[in-house]
mmCIF file of C-alpha atoms in Angstrom:
data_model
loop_
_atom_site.group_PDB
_atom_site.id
_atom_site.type_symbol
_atom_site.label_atom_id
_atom_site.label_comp_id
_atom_site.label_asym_id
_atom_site.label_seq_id
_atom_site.Cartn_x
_atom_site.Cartn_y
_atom_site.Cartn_z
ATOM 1 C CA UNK A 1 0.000 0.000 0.000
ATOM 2 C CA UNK A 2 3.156 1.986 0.339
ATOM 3 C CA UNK A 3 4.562 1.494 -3.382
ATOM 4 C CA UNK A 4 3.802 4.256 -5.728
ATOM 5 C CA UNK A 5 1.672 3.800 -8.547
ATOM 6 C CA UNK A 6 4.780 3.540 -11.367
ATOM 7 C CA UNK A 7 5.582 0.173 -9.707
ATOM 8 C CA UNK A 8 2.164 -0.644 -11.182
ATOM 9 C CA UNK A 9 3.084 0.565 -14.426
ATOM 10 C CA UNK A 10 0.455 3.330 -14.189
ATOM 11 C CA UNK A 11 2.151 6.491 -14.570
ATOM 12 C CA UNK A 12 2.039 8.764 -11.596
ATOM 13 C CA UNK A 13 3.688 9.213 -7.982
ATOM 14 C CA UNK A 14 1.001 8.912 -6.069
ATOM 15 C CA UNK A 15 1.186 6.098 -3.723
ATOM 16 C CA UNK A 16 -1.328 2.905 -3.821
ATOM 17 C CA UNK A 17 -3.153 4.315 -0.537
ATOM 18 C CA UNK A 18 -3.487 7.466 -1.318
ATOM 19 C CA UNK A 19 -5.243 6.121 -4.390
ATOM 20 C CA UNK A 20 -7.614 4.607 -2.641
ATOM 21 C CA UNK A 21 -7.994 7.229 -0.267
ATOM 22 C CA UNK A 22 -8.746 9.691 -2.807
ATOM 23 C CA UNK A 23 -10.673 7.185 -5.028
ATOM 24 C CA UNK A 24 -13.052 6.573 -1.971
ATOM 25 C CA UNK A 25 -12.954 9.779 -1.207
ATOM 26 C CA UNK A 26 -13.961 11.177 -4.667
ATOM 27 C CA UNK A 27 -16.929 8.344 -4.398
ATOM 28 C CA UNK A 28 -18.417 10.120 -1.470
ATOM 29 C CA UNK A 29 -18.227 13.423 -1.868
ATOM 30 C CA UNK A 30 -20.084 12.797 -5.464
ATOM 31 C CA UNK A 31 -23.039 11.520 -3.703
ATOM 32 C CA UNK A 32 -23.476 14.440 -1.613
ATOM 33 C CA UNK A 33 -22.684 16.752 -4.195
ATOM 34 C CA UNK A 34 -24.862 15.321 -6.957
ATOM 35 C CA UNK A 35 -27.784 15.782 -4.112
ATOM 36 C CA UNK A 36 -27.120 19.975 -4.004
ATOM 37 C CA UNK A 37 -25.876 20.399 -6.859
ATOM 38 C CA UNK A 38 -22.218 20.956 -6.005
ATOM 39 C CA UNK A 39 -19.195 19.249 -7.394
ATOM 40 C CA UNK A 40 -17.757 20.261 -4.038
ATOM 41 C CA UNK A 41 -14.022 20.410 -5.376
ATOM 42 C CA UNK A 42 -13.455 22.485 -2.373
ATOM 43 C CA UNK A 43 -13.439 19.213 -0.114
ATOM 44 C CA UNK A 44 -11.163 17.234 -2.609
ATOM 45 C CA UNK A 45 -8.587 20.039 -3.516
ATOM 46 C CA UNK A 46 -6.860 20.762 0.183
ATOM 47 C CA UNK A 47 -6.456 16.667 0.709
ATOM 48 C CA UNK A 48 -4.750 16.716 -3.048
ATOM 49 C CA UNK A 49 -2.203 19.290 -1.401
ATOM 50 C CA UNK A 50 -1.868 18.081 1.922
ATOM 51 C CA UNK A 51 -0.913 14.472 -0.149
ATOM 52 C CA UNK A 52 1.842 16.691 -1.747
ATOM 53 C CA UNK A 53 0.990 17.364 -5.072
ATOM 54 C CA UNK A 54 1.845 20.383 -6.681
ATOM 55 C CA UNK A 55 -0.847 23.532 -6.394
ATOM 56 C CA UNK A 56 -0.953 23.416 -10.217
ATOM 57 C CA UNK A 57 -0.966 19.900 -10.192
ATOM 58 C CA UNK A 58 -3.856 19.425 -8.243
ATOM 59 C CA UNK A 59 -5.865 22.578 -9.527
ATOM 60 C CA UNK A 60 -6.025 20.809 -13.065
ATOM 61 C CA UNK A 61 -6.210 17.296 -11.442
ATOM 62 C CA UNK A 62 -9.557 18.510 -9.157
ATOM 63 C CA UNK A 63 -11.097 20.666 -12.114
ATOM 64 C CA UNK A 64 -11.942 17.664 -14.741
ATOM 65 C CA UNK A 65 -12.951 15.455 -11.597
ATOM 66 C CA UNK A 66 -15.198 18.199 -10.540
ATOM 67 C CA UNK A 67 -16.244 18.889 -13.849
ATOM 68 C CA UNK A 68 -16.764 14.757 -14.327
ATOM 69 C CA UNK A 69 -19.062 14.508 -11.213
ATOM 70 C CA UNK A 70 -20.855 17.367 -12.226
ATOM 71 C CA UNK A 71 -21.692 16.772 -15.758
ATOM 72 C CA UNK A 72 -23.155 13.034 -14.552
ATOM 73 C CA UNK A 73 -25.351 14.780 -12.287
ATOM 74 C CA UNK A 74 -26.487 17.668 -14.261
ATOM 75 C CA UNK A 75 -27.982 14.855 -16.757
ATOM 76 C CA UNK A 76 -30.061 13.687 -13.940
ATOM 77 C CA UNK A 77 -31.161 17.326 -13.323
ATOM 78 C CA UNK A 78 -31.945 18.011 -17.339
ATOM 79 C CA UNK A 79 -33.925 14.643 -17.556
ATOM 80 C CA UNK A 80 -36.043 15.773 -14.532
ATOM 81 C CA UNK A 81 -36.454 19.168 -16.130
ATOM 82 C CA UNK A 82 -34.709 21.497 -13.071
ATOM 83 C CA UNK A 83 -31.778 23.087 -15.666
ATOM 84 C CA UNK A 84 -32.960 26.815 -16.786
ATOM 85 C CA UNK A 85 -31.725 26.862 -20.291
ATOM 86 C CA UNK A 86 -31.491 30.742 -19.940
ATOM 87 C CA UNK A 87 -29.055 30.330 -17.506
ATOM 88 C CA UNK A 88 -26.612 28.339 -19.841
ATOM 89 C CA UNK A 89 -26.830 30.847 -22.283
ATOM 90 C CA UNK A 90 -26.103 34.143 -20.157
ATOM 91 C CA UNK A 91 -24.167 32.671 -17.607
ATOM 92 C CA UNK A 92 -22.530 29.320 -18.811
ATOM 93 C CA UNK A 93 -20.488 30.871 -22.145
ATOM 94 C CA UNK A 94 -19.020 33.521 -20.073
ATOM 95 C CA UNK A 95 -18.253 30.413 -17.268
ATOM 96 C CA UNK A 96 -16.896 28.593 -20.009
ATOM 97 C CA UNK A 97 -14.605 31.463 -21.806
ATOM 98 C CA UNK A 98 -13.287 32.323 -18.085
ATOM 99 C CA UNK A 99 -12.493 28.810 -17.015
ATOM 100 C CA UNK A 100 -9.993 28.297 -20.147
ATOM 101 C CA UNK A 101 -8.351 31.652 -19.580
ATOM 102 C CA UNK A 102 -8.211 31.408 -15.602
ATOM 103 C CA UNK A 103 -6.532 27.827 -15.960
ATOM 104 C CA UNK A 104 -4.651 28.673 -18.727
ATOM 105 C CA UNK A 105 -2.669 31.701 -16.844
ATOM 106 C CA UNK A 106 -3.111 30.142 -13.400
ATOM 107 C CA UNK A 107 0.612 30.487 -12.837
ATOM 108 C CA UNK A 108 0.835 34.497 -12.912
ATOM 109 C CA UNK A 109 -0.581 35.040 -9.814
ATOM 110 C CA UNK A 110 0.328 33.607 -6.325
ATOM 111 C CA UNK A 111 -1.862 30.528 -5.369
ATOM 112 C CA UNK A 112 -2.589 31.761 -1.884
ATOM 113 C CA UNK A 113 -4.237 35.034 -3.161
ATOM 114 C CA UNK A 114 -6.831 32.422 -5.264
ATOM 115 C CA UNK A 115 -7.294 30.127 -2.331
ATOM 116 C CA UNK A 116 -7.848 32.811 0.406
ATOM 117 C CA UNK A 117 -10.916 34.335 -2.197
ATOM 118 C CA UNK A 118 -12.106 31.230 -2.605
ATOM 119 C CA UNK A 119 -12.256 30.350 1.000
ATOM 120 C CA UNK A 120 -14.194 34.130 2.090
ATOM 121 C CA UNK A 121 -16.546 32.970 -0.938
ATOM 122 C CA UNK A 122 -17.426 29.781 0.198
ATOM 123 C CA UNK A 123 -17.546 30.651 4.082
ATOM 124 C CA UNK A 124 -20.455 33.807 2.863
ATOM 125 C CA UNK A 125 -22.210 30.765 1.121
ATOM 126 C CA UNK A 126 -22.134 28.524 3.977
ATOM 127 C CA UNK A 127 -23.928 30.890 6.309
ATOM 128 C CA UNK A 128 -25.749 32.533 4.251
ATOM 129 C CA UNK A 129 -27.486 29.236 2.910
ATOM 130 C CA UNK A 130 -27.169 28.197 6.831
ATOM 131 C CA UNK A 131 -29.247 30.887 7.783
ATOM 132 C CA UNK A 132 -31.897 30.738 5.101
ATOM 133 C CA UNK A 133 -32.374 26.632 5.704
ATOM 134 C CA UNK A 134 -33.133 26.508 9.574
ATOM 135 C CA UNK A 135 -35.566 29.646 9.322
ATOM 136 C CA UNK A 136 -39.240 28.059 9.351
ATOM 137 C CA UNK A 137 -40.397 26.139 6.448
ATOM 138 C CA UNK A 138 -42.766 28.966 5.165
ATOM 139 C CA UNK A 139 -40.698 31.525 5.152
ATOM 140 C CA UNK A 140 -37.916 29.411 2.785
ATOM 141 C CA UNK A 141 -41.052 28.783 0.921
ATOM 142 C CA UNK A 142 -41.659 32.138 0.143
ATOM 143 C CA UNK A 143 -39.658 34.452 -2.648
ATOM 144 C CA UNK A 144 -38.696 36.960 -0.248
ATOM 145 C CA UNK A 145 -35.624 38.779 0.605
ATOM 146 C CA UNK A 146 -35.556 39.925 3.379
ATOM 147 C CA UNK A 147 -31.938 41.155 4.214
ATOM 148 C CA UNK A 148 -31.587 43.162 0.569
ATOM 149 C CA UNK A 149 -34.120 46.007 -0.119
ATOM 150 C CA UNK A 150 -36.972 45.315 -3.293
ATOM 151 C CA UNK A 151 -35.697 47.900 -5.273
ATOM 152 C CA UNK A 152 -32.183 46.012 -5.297
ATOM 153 C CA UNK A 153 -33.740 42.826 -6.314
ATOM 154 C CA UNK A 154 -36.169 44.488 -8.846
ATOM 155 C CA UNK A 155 -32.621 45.884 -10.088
ATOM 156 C CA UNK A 156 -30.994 42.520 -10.571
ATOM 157 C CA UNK A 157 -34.071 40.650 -12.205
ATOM 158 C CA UNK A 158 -34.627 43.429 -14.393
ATOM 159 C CA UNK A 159 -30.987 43.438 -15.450
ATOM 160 C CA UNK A 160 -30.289 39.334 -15.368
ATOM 161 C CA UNK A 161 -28.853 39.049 -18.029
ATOM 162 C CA UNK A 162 -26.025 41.242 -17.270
ATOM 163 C CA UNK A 163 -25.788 39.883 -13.793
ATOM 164 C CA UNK A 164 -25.132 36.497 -14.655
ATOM 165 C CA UNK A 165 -23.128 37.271 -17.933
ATOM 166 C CA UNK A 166 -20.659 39.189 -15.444
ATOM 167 C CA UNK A 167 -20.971 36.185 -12.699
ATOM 168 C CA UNK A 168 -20.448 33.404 -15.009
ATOM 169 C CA UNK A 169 -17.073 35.141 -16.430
ATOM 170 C CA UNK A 170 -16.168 36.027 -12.861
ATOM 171 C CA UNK A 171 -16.675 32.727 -11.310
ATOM 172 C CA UNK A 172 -15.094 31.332 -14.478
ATOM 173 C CA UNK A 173 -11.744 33.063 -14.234
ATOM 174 C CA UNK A 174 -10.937 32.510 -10.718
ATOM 175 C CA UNK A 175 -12.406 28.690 -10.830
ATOM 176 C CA UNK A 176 -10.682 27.915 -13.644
ATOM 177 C CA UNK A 177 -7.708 29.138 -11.947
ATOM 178 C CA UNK A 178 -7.822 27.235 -8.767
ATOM 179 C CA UNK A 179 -9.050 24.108 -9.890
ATOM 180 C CA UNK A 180 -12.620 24.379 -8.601
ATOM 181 C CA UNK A 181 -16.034 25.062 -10.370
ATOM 182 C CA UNK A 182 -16.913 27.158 -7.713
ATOM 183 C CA UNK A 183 -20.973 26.153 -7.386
ATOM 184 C CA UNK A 184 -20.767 26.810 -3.977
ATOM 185 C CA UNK A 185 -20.038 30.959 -5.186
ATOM 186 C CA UNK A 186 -22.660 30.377 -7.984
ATOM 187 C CA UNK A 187 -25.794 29.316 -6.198
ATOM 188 C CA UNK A 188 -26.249 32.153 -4.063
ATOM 189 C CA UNK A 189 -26.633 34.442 -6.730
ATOM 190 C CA UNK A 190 -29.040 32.330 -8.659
ATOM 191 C CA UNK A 191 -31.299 31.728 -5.410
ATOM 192 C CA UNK A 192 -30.412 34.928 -3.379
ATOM 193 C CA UNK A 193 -30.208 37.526 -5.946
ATOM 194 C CA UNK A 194 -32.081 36.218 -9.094
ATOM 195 C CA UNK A 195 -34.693 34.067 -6.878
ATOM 196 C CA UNK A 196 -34.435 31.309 -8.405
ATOM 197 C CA UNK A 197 -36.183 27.682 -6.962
ATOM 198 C CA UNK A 198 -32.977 26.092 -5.335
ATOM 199 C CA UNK A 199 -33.871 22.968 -7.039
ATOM 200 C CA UNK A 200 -33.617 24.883 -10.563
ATOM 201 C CA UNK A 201 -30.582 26.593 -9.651
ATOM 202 C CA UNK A 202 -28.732 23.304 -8.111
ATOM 203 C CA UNK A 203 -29.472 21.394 -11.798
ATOM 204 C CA UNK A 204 -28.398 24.817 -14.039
ATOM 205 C CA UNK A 205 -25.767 25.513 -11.723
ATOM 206 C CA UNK A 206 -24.116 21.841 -12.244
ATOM 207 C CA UNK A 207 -24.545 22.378 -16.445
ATOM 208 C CA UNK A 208 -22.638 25.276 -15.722
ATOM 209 C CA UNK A 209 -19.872 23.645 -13.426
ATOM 210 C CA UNK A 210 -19.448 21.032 -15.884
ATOM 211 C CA UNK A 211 -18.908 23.726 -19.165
ATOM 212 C CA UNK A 212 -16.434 25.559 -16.855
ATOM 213 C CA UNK A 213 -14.523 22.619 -15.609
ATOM 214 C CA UNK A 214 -13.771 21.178 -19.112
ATOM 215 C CA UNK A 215 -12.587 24.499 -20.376
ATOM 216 C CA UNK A 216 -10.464 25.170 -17.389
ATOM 217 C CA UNK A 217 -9.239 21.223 -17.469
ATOM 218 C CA UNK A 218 -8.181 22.613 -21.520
ATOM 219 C CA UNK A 219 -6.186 25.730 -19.868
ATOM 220 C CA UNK A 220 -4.374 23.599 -17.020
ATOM 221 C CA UNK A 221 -3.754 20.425 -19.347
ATOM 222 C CA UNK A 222 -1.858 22.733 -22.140
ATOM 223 C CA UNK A 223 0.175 24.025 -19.043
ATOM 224 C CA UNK A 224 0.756 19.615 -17.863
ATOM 225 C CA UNK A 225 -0.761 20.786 -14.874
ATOM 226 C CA UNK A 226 -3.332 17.098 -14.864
ATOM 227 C CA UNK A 227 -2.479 13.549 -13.004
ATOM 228 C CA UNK A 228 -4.031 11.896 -15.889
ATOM 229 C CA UNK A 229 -4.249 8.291 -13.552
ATOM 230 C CA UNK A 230 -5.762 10.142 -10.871
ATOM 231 C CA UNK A 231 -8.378 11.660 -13.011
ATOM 232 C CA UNK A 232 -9.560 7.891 -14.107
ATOM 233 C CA UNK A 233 -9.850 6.751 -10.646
ATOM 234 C CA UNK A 234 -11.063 9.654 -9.199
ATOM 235 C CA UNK A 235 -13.720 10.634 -12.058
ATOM 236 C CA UNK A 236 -15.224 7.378 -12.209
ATOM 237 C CA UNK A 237 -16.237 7.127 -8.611
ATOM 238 C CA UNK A 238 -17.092 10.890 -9.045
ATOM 239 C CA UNK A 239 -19.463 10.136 -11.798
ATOM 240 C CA UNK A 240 -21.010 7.411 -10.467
ATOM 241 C CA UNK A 241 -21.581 9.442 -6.784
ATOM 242 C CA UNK A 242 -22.971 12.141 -9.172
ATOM 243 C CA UNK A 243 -25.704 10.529 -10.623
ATOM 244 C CA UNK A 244 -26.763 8.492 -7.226
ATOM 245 C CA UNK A 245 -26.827 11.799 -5.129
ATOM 246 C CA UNK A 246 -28.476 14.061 -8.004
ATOM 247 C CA UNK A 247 -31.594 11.208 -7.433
ATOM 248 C CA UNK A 248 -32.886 12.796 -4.643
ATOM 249 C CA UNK A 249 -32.579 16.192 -5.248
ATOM 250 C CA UNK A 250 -36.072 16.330 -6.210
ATOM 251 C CA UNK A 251 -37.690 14.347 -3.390
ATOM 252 C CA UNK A 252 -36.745 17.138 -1.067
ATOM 253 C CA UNK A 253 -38.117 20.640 -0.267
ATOM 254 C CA UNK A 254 -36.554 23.693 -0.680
ATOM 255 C CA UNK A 255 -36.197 24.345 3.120
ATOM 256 C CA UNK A 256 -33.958 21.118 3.411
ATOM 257 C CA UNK A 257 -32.513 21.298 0.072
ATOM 258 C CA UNK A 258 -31.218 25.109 0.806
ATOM 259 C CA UNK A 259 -30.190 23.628 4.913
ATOM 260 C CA UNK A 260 -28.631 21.346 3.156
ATOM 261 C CA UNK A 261 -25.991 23.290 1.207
ATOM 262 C CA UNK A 262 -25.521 25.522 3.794
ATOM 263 C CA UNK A 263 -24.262 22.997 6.111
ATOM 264 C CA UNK A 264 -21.908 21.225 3.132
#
């Protein structure tokens, strides 16, 4: 369990465990993120560094497996008719033009200044989601806001296209860059500041995760930033979580579906 993989004849220096770690690993977190609509890349990524692959390394590595687990699950969603094809079109071409460019110049600007963005993103959509899923059932129900003033929202719905065209190519650039689709920095704006039904907005917002993680996988893969052996065994368990966890995303209300991604 100690040799590296090249003893194998599969070529890469991760070791046997930590291919099975990962592999298992990868398996799991698919389920769950299938179920919210996250490829939650943000859960593999730090346990690809702290394994001791390189930043860049890892980035491209996580991006295609996100992008894998993502794209399985988003056919689940577009089956059960919870992808918003407006959506792809406003916000998924700009996701997809930013995750080639972010990936593909991910090594002009200092990893830690991605990461630490990344994390202040992903801690606002943890509480705010938090917040929002262990209020009483009716009020989740509801398409309120209560926290930003009507004539903001009636601002960003009457200007959506703009908003998400500007999001997508945001999100794009600095997920492309640091390996992760970033859904968890996407859905907030869909449900929070467009108002869209969580379940609608976990099924567009994986379409959209899986456009941007192929394009940035094409950025970090021209750079050799991808663990092509890792990608197999990782994506396939990915995949296969994907579509298990993206199952039950309809079977739930909004209240536990929005709780849910909160807490994850």
């Amino acid at each position: 369990m100690t040799s590296p993989l090249q003893e194998f004849g599969i070529p890469s220096d991760v070791l046997l465990w930590e291919a099975f770690f990962l592999t298992t690993l990868s398996f799991a977190v698919g389920i769950l993120g299938g179920f919210v609509g996250l490829a939650l890349g943000s859960i593999r990524l730090p346990f690809l560094l702290l394994l001791g692959l390189p930043s860049g390394m890892a980035a491209g590595t996580n991006i295609i497996i996100s992008a894998a687990s993502a794209g399985t699950s988003s056919i689940r969603h577009f089956r059960d008719g919870r992808v918003d094809r407006q959506l792809i079109l406003y916000m998924g071409i700009p996701s997809v033009l930013g995750g080639f460019f972010g990936g593909f110049y991910s090594n002009r600007a200092p990893d830690s200044l991605f990461l630490f963005l990344v994390g202040v993103l992903l801690v606002w959509q943890g509480v705010e989601f938090t917040i929002r899923g262990t209020g009483k059932k009716e009020q989740v129900e509801q398409d309120t806001m209560q926290t930003v003033s009507s004539a903001v929202v009636g601002w960003f719905r009457r200007h959506r296209g703009i908003v998400e065209a500007s999001s997508g190519l945001g999100i794009g650039v600095l997920g492309g860059a640091v390996g992760l689709i970033l859904g968890g920095t996407r859905l907030p704006i869909l449900i929070r500041l467009l108002q869209i039904d969580p379940r609608i907005a976990a099924g567009s917002s994986s379409l959209i995760g899986f456009m941007l993680g192929v394009m940035g996988f094409a950025g970090h893969m021209s750079r050799g930033n991808v663990d092509y052996p890792l990608v197999i065994l990782m994506g396939t368990t990915a995949m296969a979580g994907g579509h298990f966890g993206a199952r039950y995303t309809g079977q739930v209300s909004r209240h536990r579906l929005v709780l849910t991604m909160g807490i994850v």
